[in-house]
Amino acid sequence: MFPLVLAILITMAVVAMPHPVLSHPLDPLSPLELTAATSAVLASPLLHGHGRPVSFHYVGLDEPDKPDVVSRRHRAAAHALLLPRRAFVIARAGGASHELRVDVTDTAAPSVVSHGVHRGPGFPMFTTEEQVAASAVAGRYPPLAESVRRRGLAMGDVGCGVFSMGWFGDSGDGDGEAATRLAKMQCFVTGGGATANFYARPLEGVTMVVDLERMAIVGFRDRAVYAVPKADGTDYRAGKAGPPFNGAVPAAGVVVQPEGKGFHIDGHVVRWANWEFHVGFDMRAGTVISAASVRDADAGAWRRVLSRGFVSEVFVPYMDPEEEWYFHTFMDAGEYGLGVSAVPLQPGADCPPSGAGYMDAYYASADGSPVRSGNAICVFERYAGDVAWRHTEVAGPDAPVTEVRPDVTLVVRMVATVGNYDYTFDWEFKTSGSIKTVVSLSGILEMKATNYTHVSQIRSADDAHGTLVAENTVGVYHDHFVTYHLDLDIDGTNNSFVKNTIVPRRNSGVPATGGAPTPRRSYWTVLREVAETEAQGQVDVVNGAPAELLFVNPSKKTKIGNEVGYRLDPGGATAASLLADDDYPQRRAGYTKKQVWVTPYNKSEKWASGLYADRSTGDDNLAAWSKRNRRIKDEDIVVWYTVGLHHIPYQEDFPVMPTLSAAFELRPANFFERNPLIRAAPPRSSPNCSCSPGS
Amino acid sequence: MFPLVLAILITMAVVAMPHPVLSHPLDPLSPLELTAATSAVLASPLLHGHGRPVSFHYVGLDEPDKPDVVSRRHRAAAHALLLPRRAFVIARAGGASHELRVDVTDTAAPSVVSHGVHRGPGFPMFTTEEQVAASAVAGRYPPLAESVRRRGLAMGDVGCGVFSMGWFGDSGDGDGEAATRLAKMQCFVTGGGATANFYARPLEGVTMVVDLERMAIVGFRDRAVYAVPKADGTDYRAGKAGPPFNGAVPAAGVVVQPEGKGFHIDGHVVRWANWEFHVGFDMRAGTVISAASVRDADAGAWRRVLSRGFVSEVFVPYMDPEEEWYFHTFMDAGEYGLGVSAVPLQPGADCPPSGAGYMDAYYASADGSPVRSGNAICVFERYAGDVAWRHTEVAGPDAPVTEVRPDVTLVVRMVATVGNYDYTFDWEFKTSGSIKTVVSLSGILEMKATNYTHVSQIRSADDAHGTLVAENTVGVYHDHFVTYHLDLDIDGTNNSFVKNTIVPRRNSGVPATGGAPTPRRSYWTVLREVAETEAQGQVDVVNGAPAELLFVNPSKKTKIGNEVGYRLDPGGATAASLLADDDYPQRRAGYTKKQVWVTPYNKSEKWASGLYADRSTGDDNLAAWSKRNRRIKDEDIVVWYTVGLHHIPYQEDFPVMPTLSAAFELRPANFFERNPLIRAAPPRSSPNCSCSPGS
């Protein structure tokens, strides 16, 4: 939820800069390109007069125009090199957010090609460096030292982190029109070596406000003193929980691939089975999947499916309106950065012990130097014991027939640890043509210190705003809304959104009135509705008639005449926001009341919470853009799908949470002429796969 | 959906009868016990005068009273042997359904201890033998031969199967009060060696009625002639689809367990990691999980979770009201038997190539002899590449800390192929204390022959009642409702159902009225409602406020005072029936409009569709029992949870369907004092598991 940066957050390895081989126009910026971009900005006269120092809050690939990328597949490799490489930079200087585009095609001579200053509300992501600096400033702030002393603690045992403060109108925060880049700070008992789990030991009651530009504490309140929960039982490190261990240990197991991996990574392009796609990286989004095409074996052709997919925002509002908690309404991507929060994946733990491939990622630090995030992404084949399809036939002249195909899938994984929470983001590709996304939540709850040590002390009139998960410790109610940006290009650029509503019908029993002359009284059928405009593209998948969400290419049909398409199959995590429409956090994340939004492709509309999410006011987010109610029928459309979870904590979530996963799946729906797995040979690893003679 | 039995359905291996070692009172009946039970019935004077022959439709364990089983865990093994072994038998004789209980404790001297004749509506499951016989009778039926001839086909190339006909009131079926055991029969083009997939080639338009007692065709209608879809492209056998194969082949992979399996099977008792449970088998339900207890490492105790869990019914209504389709409203468990439909699991395909354990199952044939169902159930550890929990800590004096625990789970799997459909039923046990059930659908669609060869031919006024999935072939709309019987005994026998409703709240901002003095305007909290009676135990999890479904033991609390419990986390498959309440199929399966029902434990209430599902009228099903509105608070309660799917077919479902999975999970919710995984050592297979020093 929030990164509490107390010490050195990451190793700022300024990497060596090998001469790059430019292989794909969607490749993330290389260290050389990052340096070229930030150097050009620092050297530019455009920022002169805006004050120094310049700090870099975002540096990412300014993607080529979509038609250029799409057509590239059909051009010679030499031509591809002609596509310009550009960086998009957001830098703070002189109290303003500067937007710059820098041409880094020639990294030896980068040039700033555009410059603008952001005038509206909202700020870019925090930098790691300013969070470290703020933490140091708090540690020297006398009123905090006094509060710590009053609680019988030593200042050296307390650490504070930067919490985004959201936006709550012109009043209430003492911040006028949010022109100043402020954040709140809260503290924890970190020291004494008692536990690594300082989230379980909040210094409840104390809130500070930090001015991140002046790097000074500008607000302080010590509202009330609460017991600091004890450290005992909070540590999750194996070295502290054991040995001896008395819990269950499953058998050791490892997947062996006798013929090696089935996938190939060529730069950032991954090829596996019937899939080809590009894996990019962005310091805000983390993993970016692009240009995913599936091989149609019957047609002998590659066909486009997903032009670009990434996590656009993770909105996490807490449900406690009190002083220290009301502003806990985090936008993990827009405020802290999922890519920046990527952790090095551990072979054998985060990814299988063998057979996985790893990718490093790079982003820019506040001073513009490149940061290497090692093993940020892994790719592996998943052997989960599932079955891709099967049938046993006991009838007919050829009986018995048993045909079973074990399922193997390909997973692209990244883990972002945003403070207490660990999000594992998976993109899973299936030979059936499906793309499944999974987000798995683990890590540590945000906990509130309380004087309660037993549930019986909580009067029924009180609302603890959470569950007592340990003595003096409430796990606070909250939501997770993970919004995916899915630029579908189903077999081509222009697509339509079809809502297939399942509606009950009455059988009159009388053929003259369209009925069937049988005693059956009811059935259901499917009403096909093509969304014309954005307003029709918004769907609440829970409330309302059951429906299938279909995305079709209206100009491509199967041989028997069905429009080729994919459908989005929501998993179980379909919670929508329950906040009031007029509440500030809801205005900032207004899109969280519908799971589905469909918009026409617009290069600038990448971030559901707006380009400037920190302290945003909701004037530049998905819900705001969509008010224009643009046409989405037979257009290049983008689907925004939000995975939602209401999280009521339980004691099992303490001191660290067992994984809770949420998924959705894009499944081919009349995309292929028939099940594409039919023409696939059974895996060679399954000599007993029960294939009929001839296989 | 329906078993089309054309030839020899199963190998009637009359097994050798070893002297059994009675190990657990819930063990399914052994071959010796099955023979003893049916022999006793055949020899009993009770059935004399009722006519011969006797046919056995159900023979299963008559479970000991629950208190006897529960207390057994604490008694000496010798005492356990004293529990009587009894069989419950449903046999048809003289046109009546006889219910008998037979004591088979001494298999050399079995004795019928009770006998009754069923008087109400409904019939027991079909036997395999009568389906084979009916198929043969149809093959000799002159009017059918004439219809086949009229279509230019040879009778030898056509096969017919038995379709349950449901119940549609006193009129409309010519069957008066459903006193006669009738079924419908429909046919397919099976011959010519053209394809194993005869489901794709229905002899549309022809429907017969068979009297299963007299074994005679008593009704016949050839309503209309439709094109028989071509065989080309319908075969799914590897030998017919290739070689050469041009589809994608993932890399071969196999899980290796260097230290062997982690689970132990002792008779029917499975022990693995922190779990112990009993795996039984029933010819109607298939797998039965009983007496599942989890080890609480912190408490050093085994604690009860699930007394009994099994699939009680699979209701599959089709959405075409026409003559040949309106009665397709199958109850796969109650009419055909999931256990009877279990197929031999293929090592390396249905279950992993190594490391799986297999169990055989036995049931009674129509003549009473035991049938062996080899490899009916497999048990294996699942290494899916998931993470049980993780956290990376970049802050605090001990940073960086990275702790990751890969997840390994235990799966108990059975596959039931009921005619065209293949259901894979998994029970997955997790070290976190969770039990996840997964039902995976594959196999072949029920298809309707049509004269349409292209979508453009379907007039918009027409309702094809399905999707044109191939030329002349409509995949008909339908639902799947898989109802689980879950006798939860959370840490003891008496439990309560708590509906934790998530409700929005307004923050007044004024402390005097209970508000918080902050600009936050809204939040949500949890309203805890304990269900007093069955009416309050019914939940529509889709329509209505979001809620968590919690099952607690009101007399057991954690140290800090939370009631110990488990919560049922629905997966995405929460479709409810859309049939009209007054429609006959809906009356028979009235429970399918709510996903959750809670009833007090009653030994006789095992089958959601009633003991006699074939041609049932809804007078003896879950919805009917629950009308009594019995108390369920602090009682021994049973949860009935229905996984529901609306199935709109797509071309990818042809000629065989890629697997579609649906799941729900029982997760501990304040059951443990804290995450039970904390005290578990990291798997030895993960030398790089990122455990902190000391592990």
JSON list of C-alpha atoms in Angstrom, two decimals, chain A residues 116-279:
[
{"chain": "A", "resi": 116, "resn": "GLY", "atom": "CA", "xyz": [5.17, 21.46, -21.70]},
{"chain": "A", "resi": 117, "resn": "VAL", "atom": "CA", "xyz": [4.29, 22.34, -18.15]},
{"chain": "A", "resi": 118, "resn": "HIS", "atom": "CA", "xyz": [1.39, 20.60, -16.45]},
{"chain": "A", "resi": 119, "resn": "ARG", "atom": "CA", "xyz": [-1.12, 23.18, -15.27]},
{"chain": "A", "resi": 120, "resn": "GLY", "atom": "CA", "xyz": [-3.92, 21.12, -13.72]},
{"chain": "A", "resi": 121, "resn": "PRO", "atom": "CA", "xyz": [-4.19, 19.38, -10.40]},
{"chain": "A", "resi": 122, "resn": "GLY", "atom": "CA", "xyz": [-2.20, 16.31, -9.42]},
{"chain": "A", "resi": 123, "resn": "PHE", "atom": "CA", "xyz": [1.42, 15.33, -9.24]},
{"chain": "A", "resi": 124, "resn": "PRO", "atom": "CA", "xyz": [3.60, 12.59, -10.66]},
{"chain": "A", "resi": 125, "resn": "MET", "atom": "CA", "xyz": [4.80, 9.52, -8.78]},
{"chain": "A", "resi": 126, "resn": "PHE", "atom": "CA", "xyz": [6.95, 9.92, -5.72]},
{"chain": "A", "resi": 127, "resn": "THR", "atom": "CA", "xyz": [10.61, 9.24, -6.25]},
{"chain": "A", "resi": 128, "resn": "THR", "atom": "CA", "xyz": [12.38, 6.77, -4.07]},
{"chain": "A", "resi": 129, "resn": "GLU", "atom": "CA", "xyz": [14.95, 9.38, -3.16]},
{"chain": "A", "resi": 130, "resn": "GLU", "atom": "CA", "xyz": [12.46, 11.88, -1.83]},
{"chain": "A", "resi": 131, "resn": "GLN", "atom": "CA", "xyz": [10.83, 9.22, 0.29]},
{"chain": "A", "resi": 132, "resn": "VAL", "atom": "CA", "xyz": [14.22, 8.42, 1.79]},
{"chain": "A", "resi": 133, "resn": "ALA", "atom": "CA", "xyz": [14.86, 12.10, 2.38]},
{"chain": "A", "resi": 134, "resn": "ALA", "atom": "CA", "xyz": [11.46, 12.63, 3.98]},
{"chain": "A", "resi": 135, "resn": "SER", "atom": "CA", "xyz": [12.07, 9.75, 6.31]},
{"chain": "A", "resi": 136, "resn": "ALA", "atom": "CA", "xyz": [15.33, 11.34, 7.40]},
{"chain": "A", "resi": 137, "resn": "VAL", "atom": "CA", "xyz": [13.66, 14.69, 7.90]},
{"chain": "A", "resi": 138, "resn": "ALA", "atom": "CA", "xyz": [10.97, 13.14, 10.08]},
{"chain": "A", "resi": 139, "resn": "GLY", "atom": "CA", "xyz": [13.65, 11.46, 12.17]},
{"chain": "A", "resi": 140, "resn": "ARG", "atom": "CA", "xyz": [15.02, 14.89, 13.05]},
{"chain": "A", "resi": 141, "resn": "TYR", "atom": "CA", "xyz": [11.68, 16.55, 13.73]},
{"chain": "A", "resi": 142, "resn": "PRO", "atom": "CA", "xyz": [11.52, 17.65, 17.40]},
{"chain": "A", "resi": 143, "resn": "PRO", "atom": "CA", "xyz": [7.74, 17.35, 17.91]},
{"chain": "A", "resi": 144, "resn": "LEU", "atom": "CA", "xyz": [7.91, 13.74, 16.71]},
{"chain": "A", "resi": 145, "resn": "ALA", "atom": "CA", "xyz": [10.81, 13.07, 19.05]},
{"chain": "A", "resi": 146, "resn": "GLU", "atom": "CA", "xyz": [8.68, 14.41, 21.90]},
{"chain": "A", "resi": 147, "resn": "SER", "atom": "CA", "xyz": [5.76, 12.18, 20.94]},
{"chain": "A", "resi": 148, "resn": "VAL", "atom": "CA", "xyz": [8.03, 9.18, 20.76]},
{"chain": "A", "resi": 149, "resn": "ARG", "atom": "CA", "xyz": [9.49, 9.99, 24.17]},
{"chain": "A", "resi": 150, "resn": "ARG", "atom": "CA", "xyz": [6.00, 10.37, 25.63]},
{"chain": "A", "resi": 151, "resn": "ARG", "atom": "CA", "xyz": [5.28, 6.81, 24.55]},
{"chain": "A", "resi": 152, "resn": "GLY", "atom": "CA", "xyz": [8.38, 5.53, 26.30]},
{"chain": "A", "resi": 153, "resn": "LEU", "atom": "CA", "xyz": [10.16, 4.76, 23.06]},
{"chain": "A", "resi": 154, "resn": "ALA", "atom": "CA", "xyz": [13.53, 5.76, 21.64]},
{"chain": "A", "resi": 155, "resn": "MET", "atom": "CA", "xyz": [13.66, 7.80, 18.45]},
{"chain": "A", "resi": 156, "resn": "GLY", "atom": "CA", "xyz": [16.22, 5.41, 17.02]},
{"chain": "A", "resi": 157, "resn": "ASP", "atom": "CA", "xyz": [13.64, 2.63, 17.18]},
{"chain": "A", "resi": 158, "resn": "VAL", "atom": "CA", "xyz": [11.06, 4.54, 15.14]},
{"chain": "A", "resi": 159, "resn": "GLY", "atom": "CA", "xyz": [10.86, 4.95, 11.39]},
{"chain": "A", "resi": 160, "resn": "CYS", "atom": "CA", "xyz": [8.43, 6.91, 9.26]},
{"chain": "A", "resi": 161, "resn": "GLY", "atom": "CA", "xyz": [7.19, 6.55, 5.75]},
{"chain": "A", "resi": 162, "resn": "VAL", "atom": "CA", "xyz": [5.54, 8.70, 3.12]},
{"chain": "A", "resi": 163, "resn": "PHE", "atom": "CA", "xyz": [1.79, 8.18, 2.62]},
{"chain": "A", "resi": 164, "resn": "SER", "atom": "CA", "xyz": [0.01, 9.73, -0.30]},
{"chain": "A", "resi": 165, "resn": "MET", "atom": "CA", "xyz": [-2.64, 12.05, 1.14]},
{"chain": "A", "resi": 166, "resn": "GLY", "atom": "CA", "xyz": [-5.19, 11.90, -1.63]},
{"chain": "A", "resi": 167, "resn": "TRP", "atom": "CA", "xyz": [-7.39, 14.89, -2.27]},
{"chain": "A", "resi": 168, "resn": "PHE", "atom": "CA", "xyz": [-10.29, 16.03, -0.12]},
{"chain": "A", "resi": 169, "resn": "GLY", "atom": "CA", "xyz": [-11.43, 19.25, -1.65]},
{"chain": "A", "resi": 170, "resn": "ASP", "atom": "CA", "xyz": [-10.22, 22.74, -1.05]},
{"chain": "A", "resi": 171, "resn": "SER", "atom": "CA", "xyz": [-10.75, 22.58, 2.65]},
{"chain": "A", "resi": 172, "resn": "GLY", "atom": "CA", "xyz": [-9.87, 20.08, 5.27]},
{"chain": "A", "resi": 173, "resn": "ASP", "atom": "CA", "xyz": [-6.25, 19.60, 4.37]},
{"chain": "A", "resi": 174, "resn": "GLY", "atom": "CA", "xyz": [-5.07, 23.14, 4.76]},
{"chain": "A", "resi": 175, "resn": "ASP", "atom": "CA", "xyz": [-3.69, 22.91, 1.28]},
{"chain": "A", "resi": 176, "resn": "GLY", "atom": "CA", "xyz": [-5.75, 25.34, -0.72]},
{"chain": "A", "resi": 177, "resn": "GLU", "atom": "CA", "xyz": [-5.83, 24.22, -4.32]},
{"chain": "A", "resi": 178, "resn": "ALA", "atom": "CA", "xyz": [-3.38, 21.41, -3.84]},
{"chain": "A", "resi": 179, "resn": "ALA", "atom": "CA", "xyz": [-0.70, 23.50, -5.48]},
{"chain": "A", "resi": 180, "resn": "THR", "atom": "CA", "xyz": [1.92, 22.31, -3.05]},
{"chain": "A", "resi": 181, "resn": "ARG", "atom": "CA", "xyz": [3.28, 18.80, -3.32]},
{"chain": "A", "resi": 182, "resn": "LEU", "atom": "CA", "xyz": [2.44, 17.50, 0.14]},
{"chain": "A", "resi": 183, "resn": "ALA", "atom": "CA", "xyz": [2.24, 14.02, 1.57]},
{"chain": "A", "resi": 184, "resn": "LYS", "atom": "CA", "xyz": [1.48, 12.59, 4.95]},
{"chain": "A", "resi": 185, "resn": "MET", "atom": "CA", "xyz": [3.91, 10.65, 7.07]},
{"chain": "A", "resi": 186, "resn": "GLN", "atom": "CA", "xyz": [3.22, 8.01, 9.67]},
{"chain": "A", "resi": 187, "resn": "CYS", "atom": "CA", "xyz": [5.57, 6.01, 11.81]},
{"chain": "A", "resi": 188, "resn": "PHE", "atom": "CA", "xyz": [6.25, 2.55, 13.16]},
{"chain": "A", "resi": 189, "resn": "VAL", "atom": "CA", "xyz": [8.35, 0.95, 15.82]},
{"chain": "A", "resi": 190, "resn": "THR", "atom": "CA", "xyz": [11.04, -0.60, 13.70]},
{"chain": "A", "resi": 191, "resn": "GLY", "atom": "CA", "xyz": [13.93, -1.02, 16.07]},
{"chain": "A", "resi": 192, "resn": "GLY", "atom": "CA", "xyz": [15.09, -3.21, 18.86]},
{"chain": "A", "resi": 193, "resn": "GLY", "atom": "CA", "xyz": [15.58, -6.16, 16.55]},
{"chain": "A", "resi": 194, "resn": "ALA", "atom": "CA", "xyz": [12.31, -7.55, 17.84]},
{"chain": "A", "resi": 195, "resn": "THR", "atom": "CA", "xyz": [10.65, -8.13, 14.51]},
{"chain": "A", "resi": 196, "resn": "ALA", "atom": "CA", "xyz": [11.05, -7.37, 10.82]},
{"chain": "A", "resi": 197, "resn": "ASN", "atom": "CA", "xyz": [7.28, -6.80, 10.76]},
{"chain": "A", "resi": 198, "resn": "PHE", "atom": "CA", "xyz": [7.10, -3.17, 11.81]},
{"chain": "A", "resi": 199, "resn": "TYR", "atom": "CA", "xyz": [3.73, -2.81, 10.05]},
{"chain": "A", "resi": 200, "resn": "ALA", "atom": "CA", "xyz": [2.35, -4.69, 13.05]},
{"chain": "A", "resi": 201, "resn": "ARG", "atom": "CA", "xyz": [3.67, -1.98, 15.38]},
{"chain": "A", "resi": 202, "resn": "PRO", "atom": "CA", "xyz": [2.29, 1.38, 14.26]},
{"chain": "A", "resi": 203, "resn": "LEU", "atom": "CA", "xyz": [2.86, 4.54, 16.25]},
{"chain": "A", "resi": 204, "resn": "GLU", "atom": "CA", "xyz": [-0.86, 5.15, 16.14]},
{"chain": "A", "resi": 205, "resn": "GLY", "atom": "CA", "xyz": [-2.20, 8.65, 16.68]},
{"chain": "A", "resi": 206, "resn": "VAL", "atom": "CA", "xyz": [0.66, 10.60, 15.12]},
{"chain": "A", "resi": 207, "resn": "THR", "atom": "CA", "xyz": [0.36, 12.09, 11.62]},
{"chain": "A", "resi": 208, "resn": "MET", "atom": "CA", "xyz": [2.72, 14.49, 9.92]},
{"chain": "A", "resi": 209, "resn": "VAL", "atom": "CA", "xyz": [2.53, 16.43, 6.69]},
{"chain": "A", "resi": 210, "resn": "VAL", "atom": "CA", "xyz": [5.66, 16.78, 4.60]},
{"chain": "A", "resi": 211, "resn": "ASP", "atom": "CA", "xyz": [6.30, 19.29, 1.86]},
{"chain": "A", "resi": 212, "resn": "LEU", "atom": "CA", "xyz": [8.18, 17.19, -0.65]},
{"chain": "A", "resi": 213, "resn": "GLU", "atom": "CA", "xyz": [9.50, 20.16, -2.57]},
{"chain": "A", "resi": 214, "resn": "ARG", "atom": "CA", "xyz": [10.93, 22.03, 0.40]},
{"chain": "A", "resi": 215, "resn": "MET", "atom": "CA", "xyz": [11.57, 18.69, 2.10]},
{"chain": "A", "resi": 216, "resn": "ALA", "atom": "CA", "xyz": [10.23, 19.95, 5.41]},
{"chain": "A", "resi": 217, "resn": "ILE", "atom": "CA", "xyz": [7.62, 18.81, 7.90]},
{"chain": "A", "resi": 218, "resn": "VAL", "atom": "CA", "xyz": [4.82, 21.35, 7.63]},
{"chain": "A", "resi": 219, "resn": "GLY", "atom": "CA", "xyz": [2.14, 19.68, 9.70]},
{"chain": "A", "resi": 220, "resn": "PHE", "atom": "CA", "xyz": [2.09, 17.58, 12.84]},
{"chain": "A", "resi": 221, "resn": "ARG", "atom": "CA", "xyz": [-0.61, 16.12, 15.01]},
{"chain": "A", "resi": 222, "resn": "ASP", "atom": "CA", "xyz": [-0.37, 13.77, 17.96]},
{"chain": "A", "resi": 223, "resn": "ARG", "atom": "CA", "xyz": [-4.03, 13.09, 18.50]},
{"chain": "A", "resi": 224, "resn": "ALA", "atom": "CA", "xyz": [-4.01, 10.24, 20.98]},
{"chain": "A", "resi": 225, "resn": "VAL", "atom": "CA", "xyz": [-1.78, 7.59, 22.47]},
{"chain": "A", "resi": 226, "resn": "TYR", "atom": "CA", "xyz": [-2.49, 3.93, 21.81]},
{"chain": "A", "resi": 227, "resn": "ALA", "atom": "CA", "xyz": [-0.70, 0.83, 22.97]},
{"chain": "A", "resi": 228, "resn": "VAL", "atom": "CA", "xyz": [2.04, -0.29, 20.61]},
{"chain": "A", "resi": 229, "resn": "PRO", "atom": "CA", "xyz": [1.27, -3.92, 19.77]},
{"chain": "A", "resi": 230, "resn": "LYS", "atom": "CA", "xyz": [3.84, -6.36, 21.02]},
{"chain": "A", "resi": 231, "resn": "ALA", "atom": "CA", "xyz": [6.47, -7.75, 18.66]},
{"chain": "A", "resi": 232, "resn": "ASP", "atom": "CA", "xyz": [6.01, -11.31, 19.83]},
{"chain": "A", "resi": 233, "resn": "GLY", "atom": "CA", "xyz": [4.43, -13.50, 17.15]},
{"chain": "A", "resi": 234, "resn": "THR", "atom": "CA", "xyz": [4.70, -10.91, 14.41]},
{"chain": "A", "resi": 235, "resn": "ASP", "atom": "CA", "xyz": [7.90, -11.98, 12.70]},
{"chain": "A", "resi": 236, "resn": "TYR", "atom": "CA", "xyz": [7.53, -14.02, 9.54]},
{"chain": "A", "resi": 237, "resn": "ARG", "atom": "CA", "xyz": [11.17, -14.77, 8.87]},
{"chain": "A", "resi": 238, "resn": "ALA", "atom": "CA", "xyz": [12.01, -18.45, 8.83]},
{"chain": "A", "resi": 239, "resn": "GLY", "atom": "CA", "xyz": [14.93, -17.70, 11.12]},
{"chain": "A", "resi": 240, "resn": "LYS", "atom": "CA", "xyz": [12.57, -16.26, 13.71]},
{"chain": "A", "resi": 241, "resn": "ALA", "atom": "CA", "xyz": [9.64, -18.67, 13.38]},
{"chain": "A", "resi": 242, "resn": "GLY", "atom": "CA", "xyz": [11.94, -21.69, 13.51]},
{"chain": "A", "resi": 243, "resn": "PRO", "atom": "CA", "xyz": [13.74, -24.00, 13.66]},
{"chain": "A", "resi": 244, "resn": "PRO", "atom": "CA", "xyz": [12.33, -26.09, 15.11]},
{"chain": "A", "resi": 245, "resn": "PHE", "atom": "CA", "xyz": [9.38, -25.95, 12.74]},
{"chain": "A", "resi": 246, "resn": "ASN", "atom": "CA", "xyz": [6.24, -27.76, 13.68]},
{"chain": "A", "resi": 247, "resn": "GLY", "atom": "CA", "xyz": [4.15, -26.94, 10.66]},
{"chain": "A", "resi": 248, "resn": "ALA", "atom": "CA", "xyz": [3.46, -29.14, 7.69]},
{"chain": "A", "resi": 249, "resn": "VAL", "atom": "CA", "xyz": [6.03, -29.62, 4.99]},
{"chain": "A", "resi": 250, "resn": "PRO", "atom": "CA", "xyz": [4.88, -30.96, 1.64]},
{"chain": "A", "resi": 251, "resn": "ALA", "atom": "CA", "xyz": [7.21, -33.13, -0.38]},
{"chain": "A", "resi": 252, "resn": "ALA", "atom": "CA", "xyz": [9.94, -31.48, -2.38]},
{"chain": "A", "resi": 253, "resn": "GLY", "atom": "CA", "xyz": [9.18, -31.37, -6.06]},
{"chain": "A", "resi": 254, "resn": "VAL", "atom": "CA", "xyz": [10.66, -29.89, -9.17]},
{"chain": "A", "resi": 255, "resn": "VAL", "atom": "CA", "xyz": [9.55, -29.78, -12.77]},
{"chain": "A", "resi": 256, "resn": "VAL", "atom": "CA", "xyz": [12.06, -31.36, -15.11]},
{"chain": "A", "resi": 257, "resn": "GLN", "atom": "CA", "xyz": [11.94, -30.63, -18.82]},
{"chain": "A", "resi": 258, "resn": "PRO", "atom": "CA", "xyz": [13.97, -33.36, -20.47]},
{"chain": "A", "resi": 259, "resn": "GLU", "atom": "CA", "xyz": [14.05, -31.57, -23.80]},
{"chain": "A", "resi": 260, "resn": "GLY", "atom": "CA", "xyz": [14.58, -28.12, -22.34]},
{"chain": "A", "resi": 261, "resn": "LYS", "atom": "CA", "xyz": [12.37, -25.09, -22.20]},
{"chain": "A", "resi": 262, "resn": "GLY", "atom": "CA", "xyz": [9.59, -24.73, -24.69]},
{"chain": "A", "resi": 263, "resn": "PHE", "atom": "CA", "xyz": [9.83, -20.96, -24.98]},
{"chain": "A", "resi": 264, "resn": "HIS", "atom": "CA", "xyz": [12.36, -18.66, -26.56]},
{"chain": "A", "resi": 265, "resn": "ILE", "atom": "CA", "xyz": [13.16, -15.14, -25.48]},
{"chain": "A", "resi": 266, "resn": "ASP", "atom": "CA", "xyz": [14.62, -12.98, -28.22]},
{"chain": "A", "resi": 267, "resn": "GLY", "atom": "CA", "xyz": [15.33, -9.61, -26.70]},
{"chain": "A", "resi": 268, "resn": "HIS", "atom": "CA", "xyz": [11.91, -8.77, -25.35]},
{"chain": "A", "resi": 269, "resn": "VAL", "atom": "CA", "xyz": [9.97, -10.99, -27.71]},
{"chain": "A", "resi": 270, "resn": "VAL", "atom": "CA", "xyz": [8.71, -14.28, -26.29]},
{"chain": "A", "resi": 271, "resn": "ARG", "atom": "CA", "xyz": [7.75, -17.14, -28.56]},
{"chain": "A", "resi": 272, "resn": "TRP", "atom": "CA", "xyz": [6.07, -20.23, -27.17]},
{"chain": "A", "resi": 273, "resn": "ALA", "atom": "CA", "xyz": [3.80, -22.85, -28.63]},
{"chain": "A", "resi": 274, "resn": "ASN", "atom": "CA", "xyz": [1.20, -20.94, -30.65]},
{"chain": "A", "resi": 275, "resn": "TRP", "atom": "CA", "xyz": [1.98, -17.53, -29.11]},
{"chain": "A", "resi": 276, "resn": "GLU", "atom": "CA", "xyz": [4.25, -14.64, -29.87]},
{"chain": "A", "resi": 277, "resn": "PHE", "atom": "CA", "xyz": [4.28, -11.45, -27.81]},
{"chain": "A", "resi": 278, "resn": "HIS", "atom": "CA", "xyz": [6.47, -8.65, -26.54]},
{"chain": "A", "resi": 279, "resn": "VAL", "atom": "CA", "xyz": [7.24, -8.17, -22.86]}
]
